[in-house]
Coordinates of C-alpha atoms in Angstrom, one line a residue:
M73 CA 0.2 0.1 0.0
T74 CA 1.8 3.4 -0.9
F75 CA 0.7 6.7 0.9
L76 CA 1.0 10.1 -0.3
S77 CA 0.8 13.0 1.0
G78 CA -1.3 15.2 -1.3
V79 CA -3.9 18.5 -2.3
H80 CA -6.6 18.9 -4.4
A81 CA -5.8 21.6 -7.0
P82 CA -7.7 25.0 -6.8
N83 CA -11.2 25.0 -8.6
S84 CA -9.5 27.4 -11.2
H85 CA -6.1 27.5 -13.1
F86 CA -2.7 27.8 -10.7
E87 CA -1.9 30.8 -9.2
E88 CA 1.5 31.6 -7.8
A89 CA 0.1 31.6 -4.4
D90 CA -1.1 27.8 -5.1
Y91 CA 2.1 26.9 -6.3
E92 CA 4.0 28.1 -2.9
I93 CA 1.5 26.0 -1.1
I94 CA 2.9 23.2 -2.9
R95 CA 6.8 24.0 -2.5
L96 CA 6.3 24.5 1.3
S97 CA 4.4 21.9 2.4
G98 CA 6.3 18.9 0.4
C99 CA 3.5 17.3 -1.1
R100 CA 3.8 14.7 -4.1
A101 CA 0.6 14.1 -5.1
V102 CA -1.9 16.6 -6.9
R103 CA -5.2 15.8 -7.8
L104 CA -5.8 17.9 -11.1
F105 CA -8.9 19.1 -12.9
W106 CA -9.4 18.4 -16.9
Y107 CA -8.8 22.1 -17.7
H108 CA -5.2 22.1 -16.3
T109 CA -2.6 22.8 -18.7
A110 CA 0.5 20.6 -19.7
D111 CA 2.6 24.0 -18.2
E112 CA 1.1 23.7 -15.1
V113 CA 1.6 19.8 -14.6
A114 CA 5.6 20.8 -15.6
R115 CA 5.7 23.4 -13.4
L116 CA 4.3 21.2 -10.3
R117 CA 6.5 18.6 -11.2
A118 CA 9.4 20.9 -11.1
L119 CA 8.3 21.7 -7.3
G120 CA 8.5 17.9 -6.9
V121 CA 5.1 16.4 -7.4
T122 CA 5.3 13.1 -8.5
H123 CA 1.9 11.4 -8.7
F124 CA -1.1 13.1 -10.5
T125 CA -4.9 11.9 -10.3
V126 CA -7.3 13.6 -12.8
R127 CA -10.6 14.6 -12.4
L128 CA -12.3 14.4 -15.8
Q129 CA -15.4 16.3 -16.7
N130 CA -18.9 15.6 -14.8
S131 CA -21.6 13.8 -16.8
V132 CA -24.5 17.0 -16.3
W133 CA -23.4 19.5 -19.0
E134 CA -24.1 23.0 -19.0
R135 CA -26.4 24.3 -22.5
A136 CA -25.2 28.2 -23.9
D137 CA -28.5 28.7 -21.5
G138 CA -27.2 27.6 -18.4
T139 CA -29.5 24.6 -18.4
E140 CA -28.4 21.4 -17.7
Y141 CA -28.5 18.1 -19.0
I142 CA -27.0 14.5 -19.1
P143 CA -25.4 13.7 -22.7
S144 CA -25.4 10.6 -24.2
Y145 CA -23.4 8.5 -23.6
Q146 CA -21.4 8.2 -26.7
D147 CA -20.8 12.2 -26.3
Y148 CA -19.4 11.7 -22.3
G149 CA -17.2 9.0 -23.7
E150 CA -15.6 10.8 -26.2
A151 CA -15.1 14.0 -24.1
L152 CA -13.4 11.7 -21.4
I153 CA -11.2 9.7 -23.9
E154 CA -9.8 13.4 -25.4
R155 CA -8.9 14.7 -22.1
A156 CA -7.6 11.3 -20.9
L157 CA -5.8 11.0 -23.4
F158 CA -4.3 14.4 -23.3
F159 CA -2.8 14.2 -20.1
Y160 CA -1.8 10.6 -20.9
H161 CA 0.7 11.7 -23.1
L162 CA 2.2 14.1 -20.0
G163 CA 2.7 11.0 -18.4
I164 CA -0.4 11.0 -16.3
L165 CA -2.3 7.3 -15.7
D166 CA -4.8 8.0 -12.8
F167 CA -8.3 9.2 -13.8
E168 CA -11.9 9.5 -12.1
P169 CA -14.6 10.6 -14.4
D170 CA -17.2 12.2 -13.1
C171 CA -17.7 13.1 -9.5
E172 CA -20.6 13.1 -6.4
T173 CA -23.3 12.0 -9.3
N174 CA -25.8 11.2 -6.1
I175 CA -25.7 15.4 -5.8
S176 CA -26.0 16.2 -9.9
W177 CA -28.0 13.6 -11.3
R178 CA -31.1 14.3 -8.7
P179 CA -32.0 17.2 -10.1
H180 CA -33.0 15.4 -13.0
H181 CA -35.1 12.6 -11.2
L182 CA -32.7 10.1 -11.9
G183 CA -31.0 7.4 -9.4
G184 CA -28.3 5.0 -9.1
W185 CA -29.8 2.4 -11.6
D186 CA -30.0 5.1 -14.1
Y187 CA -26.4 6.1 -13.5
R188 CA -25.3 2.3 -13.5
A189 CA -26.9 2.0 -17.1
F190 CA -25.5 5.1 -18.4
I191 CA -21.3 4.7 -16.8
T192 CA -21.4 1.3 -18.0
D193 CA -22.1 2.1 -21.6
V194 CA -19.8 4.9 -21.2
L195 CA -17.0 2.6 -20.0
D196 CA -17.8 0.6 -22.7
V197 CA -17.1 3.4 -25.3
V198 CA -13.7 4.6 -23.0
R199 CA -12.0 1.2 -22.7
P200 CA -11.0 0.2 -25.9
R201 CA -9.5 3.7 -26.8
L202 CA -7.4 3.9 -24.1
P203 CA -4.2 2.7 -23.2
L204 CA -4.3 -0.6 -20.9
S205 CA -1.8 1.1 -18.6
V206 CA -4.6 4.0 -17.9
R207 CA -6.6 3.3 -14.6
L208 CA -10.1 4.7 -14.0
G209 CA -11.8 5.6 -10.5
F210 CA -14.8 4.6 -9.5
P211 CA -16.6 8.1 -9.1
S212 CA -16.6 9.3 -5.7
V213 CA -20.1 10.3 -4.0
S214 CA -20.8 12.8 -1.3
F215 CA -21.7 10.9 2.4
A216 CA -23.8 14.0 3.5
A217 CA -26.7 12.1 4.8
E218 CA -28.9 14.6 2.7
W219 CA -27.9 13.2 -0.6
L220 CA -28.8 9.3 0.3
P221 CA -25.5 7.8 -0.4
M222 CA -26.1 4.1 0.3
E223 CA -29.4 4.3 -1.6
W224 CA -27.6 5.8 -4.7
L225 CA -24.6 3.4 -4.4
G226 CA -27.0 0.0 -3.8
P227 CA -27.5 -0.3 -7.5
L228 CA -23.7 0.5 -8.6
K229 CA -22.1 -2.4 -6.3
D230 CA -21.3 -5.0 -9.1
T231 CA -20.5 -1.8 -11.5
A232 CA -17.9 -0.5 -9.2
P233 CA -15.5 -3.6 -10.1
L234 CA -15.5 -2.2 -13.7
F235 CA -13.1 0.3 -12.7
D236 CA -9.6 -0.2 -11.1
W237 CA -9.6 2.2 -8.0
L238 CA -12.7 3.4 -5.6
A239 CA -12.1 7.4 -5.4
V240 CA -13.6 8.4 -1.8
H241 CA -14.5 11.7 -0.3
S242 CA -13.8 11.4 3.3
Y243 CA -13.6 15.0 4.6
Y244 CA -15.4 18.0 5.4
Q245 CA -19.2 16.6 5.1
S246 CA -21.4 16.8 7.9
D247 CA -25.1 16.1 9.5
K248 CA -24.7 19.8 10.9
T249 CA -24.9 23.1 8.6
G250 CA -23.0 26.3 9.0
A251 CA -19.5 26.9 8.1
A252 CA -18.5 26.5 11.9
A253 CA -19.7 22.9 11.6
I254 CA -17.8 21.9 8.8
L255 CA -15.3 19.7 10.7
A256 CA -18.2 19.2 14.0
G257 CA -17.9 15.4 15.1
P258 CA -15.8 12.3 15.4
L259 CA -13.6 11.6 12.5
N260 CA -14.6 8.1 12.0
W261 CA -18.4 9.2 11.7
I262 CA -19.5 7.9 8.0
Q263 CA -19.0 11.4 6.6
F264 CA -15.5 11.8 7.5
G265 CA -13.1 8.9 8.0
G266 CA -15.7 6.5 8.7
N267 CA -16.7 5.7 4.8
Y268 CA -13.2 4.6 3.9
R269 CA -14.1 1.6 6.0
W270 CA -17.4 1.3 4.8
Y271 CA -15.9 1.5 1.3
E272 CA -13.1 -1.1 2.1
T273 CA -16.2 -3.7 3.1
W274 CA -18.6 -2.9 0.0
Q275 CA -15.4 -3.3 -2.5
P276 CA -12.9 -5.6 -0.6
G277 CA -9.2 -5.4 -2.1
M278 CA -10.0 -2.6 -4.4
P279 CA -7.7 0.4 -4.4
I280 CA -8.7 4.0 -2.8
Q281 CA -7.8 6.9 -3.1
I282 CA -9.3 9.7 -1.4

């Protein structure tokens, strides 16, 4: 088992202050987004970063008028392939398509069974066109109680093993509200580190990235 201290990239392009945090912390892993650039990757490597995971595009897209929609599995698969190959040619192998789908899909009145059918079809498009060395992570979910994570994940138990590792969000969710309660409660709550242990029993033996 390998442990690397790392950081989540800003929800934007890197600024000088972000690079300085990485330099001072000495972290060796960074989770990027699909829109980050080759120059940003090179700058991070120069600071000593050795491992990257790229969070690819969400499966809920936005039209020009601001309304949201879910693309066809073919269109989504093509978008993932384009960005994964871009980063693959920069030497990056780990990718997480999508994120917290139990939040993003619910406004569209869709559930875990719908997502299971969609993401399985997406994998059928993506897998044959990516190098065998590429590793895809099963998308993380929010474990905040109001987003019903167990209800969402139930239909996906047999789908997760189609991926190479599990993306797990073991931070900041709480059953309380307000900024002051973000880190309220013991760290072994299922909203926090407890969901790591839950995933270990849900998919025994699968690698986990937090």
